[in-house]
Amino acid sequence: MPLATLPTLTPALPEIFLAIASMLLLMLGVFSSEENNTRTVSYASVLVLIVAIPFVGLVTEGRTVTFGGAFVTDTFAVYIKALVLVSAATAIIMSKDYLKIQGIERFEFPVLIVLATLGMMMMISANDLIALYLGLELQSLSLYVIASFQRDSARSAEAGLKYFVLGALASGLLLYGMSMIYGFAGTTSFDTLANIFHDAHGHVSVGVIVGIVFMLAGLAFKVSAVPFHMWTPDVYEGAPTPVTALFAVAPKIAAMGLFIRVMVGPFGELGAQWQQIIIFISVASMLLGAFAAINQTNIKRLMAYSSIGHMGYALIGLAVAGTAGDAALQALGVQSMLIYLGIYMFMNIGTFACILLMKRDGRMVEGIDDLAGLSKSNPGLAMILSIFMFSMAGIPPLAGFLGKLYVFQAAIQAELYALAVIGVLASVVGAYYYIRIIKVMYFDDPVDELDRGISLEMKAILVVTGVVIVFFVFYPVPLLTGAESATAALFHK
Amino acid sequence: MYIAAVFLPLIGSLIAGMIAFVAQGAVRAEDTERKKRLDLASQLITCGAMLLASVAAILVFIAVVVNGQNGTVELFTWVDSGSLEFSWELRGDTLAVLMVTMVTVVSSMIHIYSIGYMSHDGSIPRFMGYMGLFSFFMLMLVSANNLVQLFFGWEGVGLCSYLLIGFWYDRPSANAAAIKAFVVNRIGDFGFALGIFACFFLFDSVSYDTIFSEAAAKSTATMNVFSGEFHALTIICLLLFLGAMGKSAQLGLHVWLPDAMEGPTPVSALIHAATMVTAGVFMVARMSPLFEYSDVALTVVTLIGASTAIFAATVGCVQNDIKRVIAYSTVSQLGYMFFALGVSAYSAGMFHLITHAFFKALLFLGAGSVIHAMSDEQDMRKMGGLYKLIPATYVLMWIGSLALAGIWPFSGFFSKDIILEAAWGAHTGIGQYAFWLGITAAFLTAFYSWRLIIMTFHGESRADEKTLAHVHESPKVMILPLVVLALGALFVGILSVDYFVGEHTVEFWKNSIFVLDTHKALENAHHVPIWVKFLPLVVGIGGIALAYLMYMFAPELPKALASGFQRTYQFLLNKWYFDELYDKIFVKPAFYLGRGFWKAGDGLLIDGVGPDGVAAAVQHLARRAAAMQSGYLYHYAFAMLLGVAFLVTWFLVAGA
Amino acid sequence: MIIQGLAFYMFAAITVAAGVMVISARNPVHSVLFLILAFFNSAGLFVLMGAEFLAMILVVVYVGAVAVLFMFVVMMLDISLAEMRAGFLQYLPLGAMIGFVLVMELGIIGGSWVIADNVDKNFVAPIVAMKTTNTEALGNMLYTHYVYYFQAAGMILLVAMIGAIVLTHRKRPDARKQNIGDQVSRHPSDTLEIKKVSSGSGV
């Protein structure tokens, strides 16, 4: 057996950078003075994540593969990684006050987020089943830990444990599916798999299909799509709020990216087989996200259902991408999904920034009732939260509306009319609970005032996300072209 | 520079808006000192922004029109989706730049005037914010380089018009007028939007350059409408013209404009005289490359324009509210502009648009000055003898009226003259129709203008003691803008007639207006019989004379006429019964229909089965869905396995 | 070949049986012991496949470390399986049905299994006539072709370590620790006071 030569490392530069940086951050945390090492490490982590963005951006076009085909970098990866890095960085920024209030300021928190981000980036760049699994586990393991980061709170510990056990089950399903695929093809490489399925012209044995079903189940768990969503509300509610803010955005986007990569890449030719499943989980997620949220009283739990619903809408794009044999249509589906995810990121970051500002007498509150009368006590915050809620509900001309418009349009083009109709109906039902929050803020009798005072970082996050949501309709081009070139990387190899 | 001209008003308006909705919200009611300061800040910022914008606009005007540069500025791509692709752009041809200059100059004068006029109002920043926002939208409208951006501005000015008519929202009549304006405009906008869709359907583009360059090629294209084949450009032009009718208050859709006088007077001057209502005229001129290929559309434009001119003039003769008289005169003058467009004399129409903007703004602001002096009295029957008390306003009103009546050498003379000559010069039946109605309307215009002046300023005062004691000349901040506008009313016509419609017309307009070689109305206008040239002036003087006769020297004559021709008088006083007619045909049936739908359809059928039923079902489902979340780990794990089992089974069964 | 076949079926059968016992034994200690049995038999299966390194690793790491750790945990936690099984019967019918359906389906899939054509050319490291030892071959693969996976696994272990510390390590302010620096830099005068005691007067 010949010894392999040293693989080119440049495509994996951002990942290598993050890996080394995370270890340096650990050292920084250990060796700096104990009073403010969390602050120091937090700022350093944000810096690391931000510096990683230009590293990621080194790829402008084309597709590079390294590590014996296990790792791929292309514009698609760049797009998703950029979103993930931004959302992870904002999650760290947003966590600062919260950790202090709850008395859980420990420098491992930002480091674990950096490590989770590393896992996400490895997932996104996975070009092999093993690489996929390792990235996924690195991400998940870090997230399990930070979900129970507030270890003295029973809720937080429970959230972490539930997430861990169910995540292990999902990983089991995923691995089982992978082993079936491997048993058929004798390879774990995406490129080889794609070739095999291409030669098979969409006719493969039922074992492969069942293997794909198992893999889908494992991946659907990560994006919390129905019926693999059960962990989401409990974990969102139990975990510390900045962790929830992270969960709602970065891992979701990364897992969606992985979902696209796997489904459109190796299994792209088998679209006819898996499209049905995607349609099913998409419809189920949209409906559950719309209905189950209605009676919630805790805003974090509500956001859990909201994100389940949003994942349902995004999966419409993937369902369109399952139209085998029509590359243009597939590209349209993926593109609409990427746009949706980009908008989803901004809406969720903004909303969670608002949730993190819900404090009374220096303590965090998270009931929807606590927002009553916010329009009087803090009109600015009430207005910007209303903007996010309207956007989530899909009210034109806000960005959330356009995101939905793109995926529904793609569904119509793919003649998935039922999917589009159900999507529209679900967003009508969903609008109820989003707008209820606005009603509570503007029309309900005020309870005790929430604390005023917004830190500069939070203000910046609110303003930036708010501006993006409101003005997207006037200048959507950056996101559109980004999504377009990302999609191009998947379909023109 | 161009960007500054368009966006400065927006910035000013946003700041004023922030002051109105954020800063003043935080000020306690008793803290009048602070409120005053914020008021002043908003006034200074918006006026400053407008003045800077007008300076920028004049510089752009010089660059584009005098130096012949192409001023088009592309900001950024707006939509790029399939074949639908367009940008935010500022078009830099003569037509656009001319309008931008006019809008910024007039608007900044009116902004300054508002400082004085609105000084006693409680929500000055809000007012200034709306005005600035309106100016921005108007500038967007005129500087658009594609139909969608035009529509953006079009709807934006509509919105601002609604907000400003209903500015005093505690008055029910202002609210009603605002809603009426909005609804009537909606009818026009509906046609306008359809016109844009049809344009995109025909040309596969909404950008002006593409549409204009392909218009000739598509001049014989047809379009399937309600399963009949029609000439495509005619359909498009008629739909677009419907939009113009709504916005420019042409006969049929004019009913909102007189009611819109409920708004503050600066609003009437800016929106409902100088700028927004002329958007329709501008749009038709802008679309001249399309209209030129549709004789039917041009005929309709002429017909509607001429009829509007005479209709509004007759009604204007009997109105008693000082602002309504001017409002009807605006409708009438817009009619002039439209029939000028209809006979392909676009440049004449635009010329009148510009001169009209100056003298009509002047008249409105003058009327505002009178109202201000009379402690908000608008009824002319309660005025009289004011010329000694407010001499400056009196002189300025004279200048405005002379311009309106078309007396040499005031601006109105030149523009109105060329329109009437062009109508004659069209040598068509419809041209003759427009010419004779226009002449009659010119006579009536002069008549009602002097009726207004005499009733307001001369004779015995009919006001009560208290009001009279308060009468005072307006402050300088109000008079100065009036003087500027008066200068415009005096000199714009005589200075620019050669450029607009005279010998330099080609190098002035360049390619921004398109006229087919076969449409020679404007050329012929310079070679009409001598009596045609002098008739407008003669009837104008005649109208003035008649007004003097009836209201100065024989004040009992109008009453006698009114009682003698009771029916005619009532007919005119009630504005040809348009409102009553619409009420009978549209409003009442709509109410009946609505009530029927509400009680029977909505209440019984839909609510019973629909919302209430659906809502109950949704609540039920929501409870069920939430109940699935038991909190037990093994339930969750079981649900996942169940899901996998279901999917696998599905595939085995479906695959088999 | 026959002996090999017999050995395979023996190991395989015992592995599966032990697996069943792990989840059905009443005493948790028994469960762990059955787990160890299953590990041993899996190691036997590895040996049959010629992967003696993996077999040894399995015995050393899983049996020697992991399972024994499990044993300690189980014994220390004092779990009553009877309590945990309280709801077992309640869910048994539905669970058994689903389980049965899944097993049947997997049976069908296994029965109709097809392997892709020319599958052997897809292998990254096909088994060639062995000239090297198992360990050397694994080493070669792990540090060359699979260096990425190797490093990624390393990162995962790092996270596991951080996680374990974050979630369980507690600062005990009252715990006494040795600080050598302090000790060394201590000066007698800080703590020691020398007094002259005159005789007969006491301290």
Short mmCIF file of C-alpha atoms in Angstrom, two decimals, chain A residues 91-92 94-95 98-99 104 109 113 142-150 156 159 163 235-236 238-251 300 352 356:
data_model
loop_
_atom_site.label_atom_id
_atom_site.label_comp_id
_atom_site.label_asym_id
_atom_site.label_seq_id
_atom_site.Cartn_x
_atom_site.Cartn_y
_atom_site.Cartn_z
CA ALA A 91 -24.89 34.13 19.73
CA ILE A 92 -21.70 34.68 21.71
CA MET A 94 -25.76 38.02 22.92
CA SER A 95 -24.80 35.61 25.68
CA TYR A 98 -27.21 36.53 30.24
CA LEU A 99 -24.33 34.48 31.60
CA ILE A 104 -22.80 30.92 34.90
CA PHE A 109 -19.04 28.57 26.89
CA ILE A 113 -19.58 27.45 20.58
CA SER A 142 -20.63 20.59 21.87
CA LEU A 143 -24.29 21.50 21.73
CA TYR A 144 -25.30 18.83 24.23
CA VAL A 145 -22.86 20.32 26.67
CA ILE A 146 -23.92 23.92 26.25
CA ALA A 147 -27.60 22.95 26.42
CA SER A 148 -27.01 21.85 30.00
CA PHE A 149 -24.52 24.59 30.67
CA GLN A 150 -26.61 25.96 33.49
CA SER A 156 -31.19 23.06 31.73
CA ALA A 159 -32.75 19.74 28.30
CA TYR A 163 -31.08 16.30 23.65
CA VAL A 235 -34.66 21.75 24.79
CA TYR A 236 -35.40 25.27 23.60
CA GLY A 238 -34.85 24.41 29.14
CA ALA A 239 -31.56 25.54 27.67
CA PRO A 240 -30.14 28.95 28.59
CA THR A 241 -31.64 31.55 26.24
CA PRO A 242 -28.45 32.44 24.31
CA VAL A 243 -28.01 28.72 23.71
CA THR A 244 -31.53 28.58 22.37
CA ALA A 245 -30.69 31.53 20.18
CA LEU A 246 -27.75 29.59 18.84
CA PHE A 247 -29.77 26.36 18.43
CA ALA A 248 -32.45 28.14 16.47
CA VAL A 249 -30.05 29.44 13.87
CA ALA A 250 -26.55 28.08 13.34
CA PRO A 251 -27.06 24.29 13.70
CA LYS A 300 -38.88 30.29 23.90
CA PHE A 352 -33.80 36.25 20.15
CA LEU A 356 -32.73 38.27 25.67
#
